[in-house]
Amino acid sequence: EAKEQGKGRFIFYDDSLKEDIDENMSLTNDLYSALENNEFELVYQPQVDATSQQINGFEALIRWHHPDRGLLSPAKFIPLAEQTGLIIPIGEWVIRTAMAQQKKWQERIGKAVRMSVNLSTKQLKMVDLVDFIERARLEFEIDPAYFELEITESIFMADTTQILDQLERIKKIGMAVAIDDFGTEYASLSYLKKLPLDRIKIPKTFIDGIGNNEKDEAIIVSIIILAIKLGCNTIAEGVEDEQQLIFLKQHGCAEIQGYYFYHPMQAQKIEHELLNPNKKTNGLICLPAHKI
Ligand code: C2E
Ligand code: MG
Ligand code: MG
Ligand code: MG
């Protein structure tokens, strides 16, 4: 059948592909009204000191409560938000919501709480991004040293000098920058010389290999050494078991983020279980986000 339709025409050879595209179109439609319908939520995953196991900070992660489809993870809709440009208002909502939460928790425990948010490369291309962040910071009275922005290597698909300029401005207003999923995208080590990085996040794909893949282990050890030599903090993502924790600790990884300690949690659960003076916890330290 496809043959008869001739060359140069786009044909769905695969029904499941067509279904994916249809689903994405309908999701995209819904995405346009999700913000005003209040369908997004941030959950927060504690970031733990590898040695003391105390909580040093939180990463804010977005969720979409879709009216028909239920809870959707960012992998399902962040790419659509990026394609449509909706990532700009959604990203602004993320920044303000994370800061409001940070402020609330800070008042609750009487000291600053460290918070990280993920930035899409599209956001970094907006010239007024840093002004927006700084205005929000002043409004919520956040200490900038406790606020961190996570970027990915996909920034290298864009105009790097412009991005670099944005990152310098983020540093200038006193905030920290982390590189997420380090070594999984368009990595070139030379960017480590140029980027003002405070933290390197070791991706789960490498952590999964601990105990069963010597190459993953070699890469992890090298990243940690590299980070230490560059004066950057390290955090391992997706840590799920004790063997992984022991390996990371042995090799000097500073912090751990993963299900072994905590899943991402709703704000209310964090307040109840981690910020509750009547409950015994490992303790909440909350360090500034900057490099050591
Ligand atoms: P990420 O920034 O690398 O976040 C870490 C992801 O790993 C999160 O998935 C987290 O729930 C998951 N994770 C953490 N520990 C474990 C573990 O031990 N085991 C397993 N299996 N997973 C673990 P999540 O929340 O689904 O987010 C996926 C990605 O979506 C994020 O990866 C980030 O790139 C993006 N994202 C999330 N929130 C936002 C946002 O507000 N804005 C933007 N632009 N992107 C976001
Ligand atoms: Mg992240
Ligand atoms: Mg990551
Ligand atoms: Mg990521």
GROMACS .gro file of C-alpha atoms and ligand atoms in nm:
model
  341
    1GLU     CA    1   0.000   0.000   0.000
    2ALA     CA    2   0.272   0.239   0.097
    3LYS     CA    3   0.449   0.166  -0.228
    4GLU     CA    4   0.150   0.276  -0.436
    5GLN     CA    5   0.150   0.616  -0.275
    6GLY     CA    6   0.488   0.692  -0.426
    7LYS     CA    7   0.806   0.849  -0.306
    8GLY     CA    8   0.835   1.159  -0.096
    9ARG     CA    9   0.511   1.114   0.088
   10PHE     CA   10   0.502   1.071   0.459
   11ILE     CA   11   0.329   0.748   0.547
   12PHE     CA   12   0.255   0.593   0.881
   13TYR     CA   13   0.404   0.247   0.844
   14ASP     CA   14   0.354   0.184   1.207
   15ASP     CA   15   0.020   0.224   1.381
   16SER     CA   16   0.176   0.262   1.720
   17LEU     CA   17   0.378   0.556   1.593
   18LYS     CA   18   0.058   0.717   1.468
   19GLU     CA   19  -0.106   0.657   1.805
   20ASP     CA   20   0.189   0.822   1.978
   21ILE     CA   21   0.157   1.125   1.755
   22ASP     CA   22  -0.219   1.149   1.812
   23GLU     CA   23  -0.172   1.117   2.184
   24ASN     CA   24   0.093   1.386   2.183
   25MET     CA   25  -0.134   1.620   1.989
   26SER     CA   26  -0.414   1.575   2.236
   27LEU     CA   27  -0.175   1.613   2.530
   28THR     CA   28  -0.034   1.927   2.374
   29ASN     CA   29  -0.385   2.072   2.351
   30ASP     CA   30  -0.443   2.000   2.718
   31LEU     CA   31  -0.107   2.146   2.811
   32TYR     CA   32  -0.224   2.490   2.699
   33SER     CA   33  -0.482   2.506   2.978
   34ALA     CA   34  -0.294   2.307   3.244
   35LEU     CA   35  -0.134   2.609   3.411
   36GLU     CA   36  -0.453   2.811   3.452
   37ASN     CA   37  -0.637   2.497   3.566
   38ASN     CA   38  -0.377   2.451   3.836
   39GLU     CA   39  -0.290   2.098   3.724
   40PHE     CA   40   0.082   2.111   3.796
   41GLU     CA   41   0.248   2.019   4.120
   42LEU     CA   42   0.605   2.021   4.240
   43VAL     CA   43   0.737   1.727   4.435
   44TYR     CA   44   1.065   1.749   4.620
   45GLN     CA   45   1.341   1.492   4.647
   46PRO     CA   46   1.584   1.526   4.938
   47GLN     CA   47   1.956   1.540   4.861
   48VAL     CA   48   2.150   1.365   5.132
   49ASP     CA   49   2.505   1.393   5.264
   50ALA     CA   50   2.675   1.065   5.170
   51THR     CA   51   2.845   1.030   5.508
   52SER     CA   52   2.618   1.184   5.771
   53GLN     CA   53   2.302   1.100   5.574
   54GLN     CA   54   2.158   1.434   5.674
   55ILE     CA   55   1.952   1.627   5.421
   56ASN     CA   56   2.142   1.909   5.254
   57GLY     CA   57   1.875   2.025   5.013
   58PHE     CA   58   1.590   1.939   4.778
   59GLU     CA   59   1.537   1.911   4.403
   60ALA     CA   60   1.198   2.031   4.279
   61LEU     CA   61   1.044   1.800   4.016
   62ILE     CA   62   0.727   1.878   3.824
   63ARG     CA   63   0.419   1.655   3.797
   64TRP     CA   64   0.105   1.703   3.592
   65HIS     CA   65  -0.228   1.591   3.733
   66HIS     CA   66  -0.411   1.541   3.406
   67PRO     CA   67  -0.792   1.550   3.446
   68ASP     CA   68  -0.842   1.224   3.247
   69ARG     CA   69  -0.504   1.058   3.234
   70GLY     CA   70  -0.407   1.096   3.597
   71LEU     CA   71  -0.055   1.164   3.712
   72LEU     CA   72   0.192   1.232   3.432
   73SER     CA   73   0.568   1.237   3.470
   74PRO     CA   74   0.778   1.513   3.313
   75ALA     CA   75   0.918   1.276   3.050
   76LYS     CA   76   0.564   1.268   2.905
   77PHE     CA   77   0.507   1.641   2.876
   78ILE     CA   78   0.827   1.845   2.917
   79PRO     CA   79   0.931   1.771   2.556
   80LEU     CA   80   0.587   1.890   2.439
   81ALA     CA   81   0.616   2.199   2.657
   82GLU     CA   82   0.952   2.270   2.497
   83GLN     CA   83   0.821   2.225   2.143
   84THR     CA   84   0.526   2.457   2.200
   85GLY     CA   85   0.713   2.721   2.398
   86LEU     CA   86   0.485   2.654   2.695
   87ILE     CA   87   0.799   2.565   2.889
   88ILE     CA   88   0.849   2.939   2.941
   89PRO     CA   89   0.536   3.005   3.151
   90ILE     CA   90   0.557   2.656   3.304
   91GLY     CA   91   0.923   2.713   3.390
   92GLU     CA   92   0.835   3.045   3.551
   93TRP     CA   93   0.566   2.873   3.754
   94VAL     CA   94   0.824   2.613   3.865
   95ILE     CA   95   1.071   2.878   3.980
   96ARG     CA   96   0.813   3.079   4.174
   97THR     CA   97   0.649   2.772   4.328
   98ALA     CA   98   0.983   2.626   4.438
   99MET     CA   99   1.083   2.958   4.592
  100ALA     CA  100   0.750   2.997   4.771
  101GLN     CA  101   0.795   2.650   4.917
  102GLN     CA  102   1.153   2.724   5.012
  103LYS     CA  103   1.045   3.039   5.190
  104LYS     CA  104   0.769   2.855   5.375
  105TRP     CA  105   1.004   2.580   5.492
  106GLN     CA  106   1.269   2.832   5.587
  107GLU     CA  107   1.021   3.007   5.816
  108ARG     CA  108   0.914   2.674   5.957
  109ILE     CA  109   1.259   2.549   6.056
  110GLY     CA  110   1.423   2.884   6.119
  111LYS     CA  111   1.706   2.847   5.869
  112ALA     CA  112   1.760   2.862   5.496
  113VAL     CA  113   1.663   2.558   5.289
  114ARG     CA  114   1.856   2.465   4.976
  115MET     CA  115   1.648   2.421   4.663
  116SER     CA  116   1.735   2.316   4.306
  117VAL     CA  117   1.516   2.356   3.998
  118ASN     CA  118   1.561   2.221   3.648
  119LEU     CA  119   1.601   2.468   3.365
  120SER     CA  120   1.520   2.387   3.007
  121THR     CA  121   1.758   2.519   2.742
  122LYS     CA  122   1.465   2.710   2.593
  123GLN     CA  123   1.438   2.904   2.917
  124LEU     CA  124   1.807   2.986   2.908
  125LYS     CA  125   1.758   3.140   2.567
  126MET     CA  126   1.514   3.397   2.707
  127VAL     CA  127   1.697   3.724   2.761
  128ASP     CA  128   1.484   3.818   3.060
  129LEU     CA  129   1.528   3.486   3.245
  130VAL     CA  130   1.774   3.614   3.502
  131ASP     CA  131   1.571   3.929   3.566
  132PHE     CA  132   1.269   3.710   3.626
  133ILE     CA  133   1.461   3.488   3.868
  134GLU     CA  134   1.605   3.784   4.055
  135ARG     CA  135   1.265   3.952   4.088
  136ALA     CA  136   1.112   3.631   4.222
  137ARG     CA  137   1.401   3.587   4.462
  138LEU     CA  138   1.351   3.935   4.603
  139GLU     CA  139   0.977   3.883   4.631
  140PHE     CA  140   1.015   3.557   4.824
  141GLU     CA  141   1.318   3.681   5.017
  142ILE     CA  142   1.531   3.382   4.927
  143ASP     CA  143   1.901   3.379   5.005
  144PRO     CA  144   2.046   3.329   4.654
  145ALA     CA  145   2.325   3.109   4.790
  146TYR     CA  146   2.060   2.848   4.864
  147PHE     CA  147   1.910   2.844   4.518
  148GLU     CA  148   2.049   2.627   4.241
  149LEU     CA  149   1.965   2.597   3.873
  150GLU     CA  150   2.021   2.265   3.696
  151ILE     CA  151   2.115   2.274   3.331
  152THR     CA  152   2.188   1.991   3.089
  153GLU     CA  153   2.443   1.943   2.817
  154SER     CA  154   2.172   2.011   2.559
  155ILE     CA  155   2.262   2.380   2.606
  156PHE     CA  156   2.545   2.306   2.362
  157MET     CA  157   2.293   2.267   2.085
  158ALA     CA  158   2.220   2.636   2.127
  159ASP     CA  159   2.432   2.950   2.091
  160THR     CA  160   2.688   2.880   2.359
  161THR     CA  161   2.814   3.233   2.409
  162GLN     CA  162   2.462   3.353   2.484
  163ILE     CA  163   2.404   3.067   2.728
  164LEU     CA  164   2.739   3.128   2.891
  165ASP     CA  165   2.643   3.490   2.939
  166GLN     CA  166   2.318   3.385   3.109
  167LEU     CA  167   2.502   3.148   3.341
  168GLU     CA  168   2.748   3.421   3.436
  169ARG     CA  169   2.452   3.642   3.521
  170ILE     CA  170   2.302   3.367   3.737
  171LYS     CA  171   2.633   3.347   3.921
  172LYS     CA  172   2.640   3.724   3.955
  173ILE     CA  173   2.309   3.732   4.139
  174GLY     CA  174   2.461   3.481   4.380
  175MET     CA  175   2.296   3.155   4.273
  176ALA     CA  176   2.454   2.820   4.197
  177VAL     CA  177   2.463   2.620   3.875
  178ALA     CA  178   2.464   2.241   3.850
  179ILE     CA  179   2.511   2.025   3.541
  180ASP     CA  180   2.249   1.751   3.532
  181ASP     CA  181   2.298   1.406   3.375
  182PHE     CA  182   2.665   1.481   3.325
  183GLY     CA  183   2.825   1.293   3.037
  184THR     CA  184   2.506   1.164   2.879
  185GLU     CA  185   2.443   1.420   2.607
  186TYR     CA  186   2.665   1.643   2.396
  187ALA     CA  187   2.951   1.635   2.637
  188SER     CA  188   3.283   1.784   2.556
  189LEU     CA  189   3.518   1.817   2.850
  190SER     CA  190   3.640   2.154   2.730
  191TYR     CA  191   3.313   2.314   2.841
  192LEU     CA  192   3.410   2.241   3.199
  193LYS     CA  193   3.669   2.516   3.163
  194LYS     CA  194   3.413   2.770   3.049
  195LEU     CA  195   3.101   2.696   3.250
  196PRO     CA  196   3.070   2.841   3.598
  197LEU     CA  197   2.965   2.511   3.757
  198ASP     CA  198   2.909   2.451   4.126
  199ARG     CA  199   2.791   2.093   4.111
  200ILE     CA  200   2.816   1.791   3.885
  201LYS     CA  201   2.528   1.545   3.896
  202ILE     CA  202   2.628   1.188   3.818
  203PRO     CA  203   2.345   1.028   3.620
  204LYS     CA  204   2.155   0.717   3.717
  205THR     CA  205   2.264   0.540   3.398
  206PHE     CA  206   2.617   0.514   3.542
  207ILE     CA  207   2.503   0.447   3.900
  208ASP     CA  208   2.304   0.145   3.776
  209GLY     CA  209   2.633  -0.019   3.675
  210ILE     CA  210   2.786  -0.018   4.022
  211GLY     CA  211   2.867  -0.375   4.117
  212ASN     CA  212   2.808  -0.515   3.771
  213ASN     CA  213   2.984  -0.298   3.513
  214GLU     CA  214   3.347  -0.200   3.556
  215LYS     CA  215   3.324   0.065   3.288
  216ASP     CA  216   3.040   0.245   3.463
  217GLU     CA  217   3.241   0.228   3.783
  218ALA     CA  218   3.548   0.370   3.609
  219ILE     CA  219   3.343   0.655   3.465
  220ILE     CA  220   3.189   0.737   3.805
  221VAL     CA  221   3.527   0.741   3.979
  222SER     CA  222   3.666   0.964   3.705
  223ILE     CA  223   3.377   1.207   3.727
  224ILE     CA  224   3.421   1.236   4.103
  225ILE     CA  225   3.794   1.300   4.072
  226LEU     CA  226   3.737   1.548   3.792
  227ALA     CA  227   3.475   1.733   3.995
  228ILE     CA  228   3.694   1.747   4.303
  229LYS     CA  229   3.990   1.876   4.100
  230LEU     CA  230   3.768   2.140   3.943
  231GLY     CA  231   3.640   2.243   4.284
  232CYS     CA  232   3.285   2.129   4.211
  233ASN     CA  233   3.047   1.947   4.441
  234THR     CA  234   2.927   1.601   4.340
  235ILE     CA  235   2.591   1.434   4.373
  236ALA     CA  236   2.491   1.087   4.253
  237GLU     CA  237   2.140   1.046   4.116
  238GLY     CA  238   1.924   0.736   4.119
  239VAL     CA  239   2.096   0.563   4.408
  240GLU     CA  240   1.876   0.268   4.499
  241ASP     CA  241   2.080   0.034   4.715
  242GLU     CA  242   2.343   0.014   4.984
  243GLN     CA  243   2.611  -0.127   4.757
  244GLN     CA  244   2.586   0.182   4.538
  245LEU     CA  245   2.600   0.408   4.842
  246ILE     CA  246   2.909   0.233   4.980
  247PHE     CA  247   3.089   0.255   4.646
  248LEU     CA  248   3.007   0.624   4.606
  249LYS     CA  249   3.111   0.706   4.961
  250GLN     CA  250   3.437   0.516   4.919
  251HIS     CA  251   3.521   0.719   4.614
  252GLY     CA  252   3.442   1.053   4.768
  253CYS     CA  253   3.105   1.141   4.622
  254ALA     CA  254   2.965   1.415   4.847
  255GLU     CA  255   2.590   1.375   4.815
  256ILE     CA  256   2.328   1.117   4.725
  257GLN     CA  257   1.987   1.157   4.566
  258GLY     CA  258   1.785   0.843   4.516
  259TYR     CA  259   1.515   0.605   4.624
  260TYR     CA  260   1.755   0.437   4.868
  261PHE     CA  261   1.701   0.738   5.093
  262TYR     CA  262   1.397   0.925   4.964
  263HIS     CA  263   1.161   0.932   4.668
  264PRO     CA  264   1.041   1.268   4.547
  265MET     CA  265   0.771   1.366   4.796
  266GLN     CA  266   0.475   1.598   4.809
  267ALA     CA  267   0.533   1.914   5.008
  268GLN     CA  268   0.288   1.811   5.274
  269LYS     CA  269   0.464   1.480   5.329
  270ILE     CA  270   0.798   1.657   5.365
  271GLU     CA  271   0.645   1.890   5.621
  272HIS     CA  272   0.491   1.603   5.811
  273GLU     CA  273   0.785   1.365   5.802
  274LEU     CA  274   1.098   1.575   5.769
  275LEU     CA  275   1.014   1.918   5.905
  276ASN     CA  276   0.808   1.799   6.197
  277PRO     CA  277   0.968   1.887   6.532
  278ASN     CA  278   0.783   1.597   6.695
  279LYS     CA  279   0.941   1.339   6.467
  280LYS     CA  280   1.291   1.203   6.491
  281THR     CA  281   1.468   1.235   6.157
  282ASN     CA  282   1.822   1.212   6.029
  283GLY     CA  283   1.830   1.587   6.048
  284LEU     CA  284   1.804   1.872   5.807
  285ILE     CA  285   2.124   2.062   5.755
  286CYS     CA  286   2.072   2.259   5.437
  287LEU     CA  287   2.399   2.392   5.309
  288PRO     CA  288   2.448   2.672   5.062
  289ALA     CA  289   2.453   2.546   4.705
  290HIS     CA  290   2.790   2.689   4.605
  291LYS     CA  291   3.102   2.494   4.543
  292ILE     CA  292   3.311   2.404   4.841
  293C2E     P1  293   1.642   1.489   3.647
  293C2E     O1  294   1.647   1.635   3.669
  293C2E     O2  295   1.768   1.420   3.616
  293C2E     O3  296   1.573   1.432   3.777
  293C2E     C1  297   1.600   1.306   3.833
  293C2E     C2  298   1.494   1.205   3.798
  293C2E     O4  299   1.531   1.079   3.852
  293C2E     C3  300   1.357   1.235   3.855
  293C2E     O5  301   1.260   1.185   3.763
  293C2E     C4  302   1.355   1.152   3.983
  293C2E     O6  303   1.225   1.121   4.027
  293C2E     C5  304   1.427   1.029   3.935
  293C2E     N1  305   1.490   0.953   4.043
  293C2E     C6  306   1.554   1.000   4.152
  293C2E     N2  307   1.604   0.900   4.227
  293C2E     C7  308   1.571   0.785   4.162
  293C2E     C8  309   1.595   0.646   4.190
  293C2E     O7  310   1.658   0.608   4.288
  293C2E     N3  311   1.546   0.557   4.100
  293C2E     C9  312   1.477   0.596   3.989
  293C2E     N4  313   1.431   0.501   3.907
  293C2E     N5  314   1.453   0.726   3.959
  293C2E    C10  315   1.500   0.819   4.046
  293C2E     P2  316   1.134   1.272   3.720
  293C2E     O8  317   1.081   1.348   3.836
  293C2E     O9  318   1.043   1.181   3.645
  293C2E    O10  319   1.196   1.376   3.620
  293C2E    C11  320   1.253   1.338   3.498
  293C2E    C12  321   1.321   1.453   3.431
  293C2E    O11  322   1.227   1.551   3.391
  293C2E    C13  323   1.418   1.526   3.520
  293C2E    O12  324   1.539   1.455   3.527
  293C2E    C14  325   1.430   1.658   3.447
  293C2E    O13  326   1.520   1.648   3.339
  293C2E    C15  327   1.289   1.677   3.394
  293C2E     N6  328   1.216   1.770   3.483
  293C2E    C16  329   1.155   1.744   3.601
  293C2E     N7  330   1.101   1.855   3.652
  293C2E    C17  331   1.128   1.955   3.565
  293C2E    C18  332   1.100   2.096   3.562
  293C2E    O14  333   1.040   2.154   3.653
  293C2E     N8  334   1.146   2.165   3.452
  293C2E    C19  335   1.215   2.105   3.351
  293C2E     N9  336   1.258   2.181   3.247
  293C2E    N10  337   1.245   1.973   3.353
  293C2E    C20  338   1.202   1.899   3.458
  294MG      MG  339   1.758   1.759   3.768
  295MG      MG  340   1.957   1.403   3.634
  296MG      MG  341   1.756   1.535   3.319
   0.00000   0.00000   0.00000
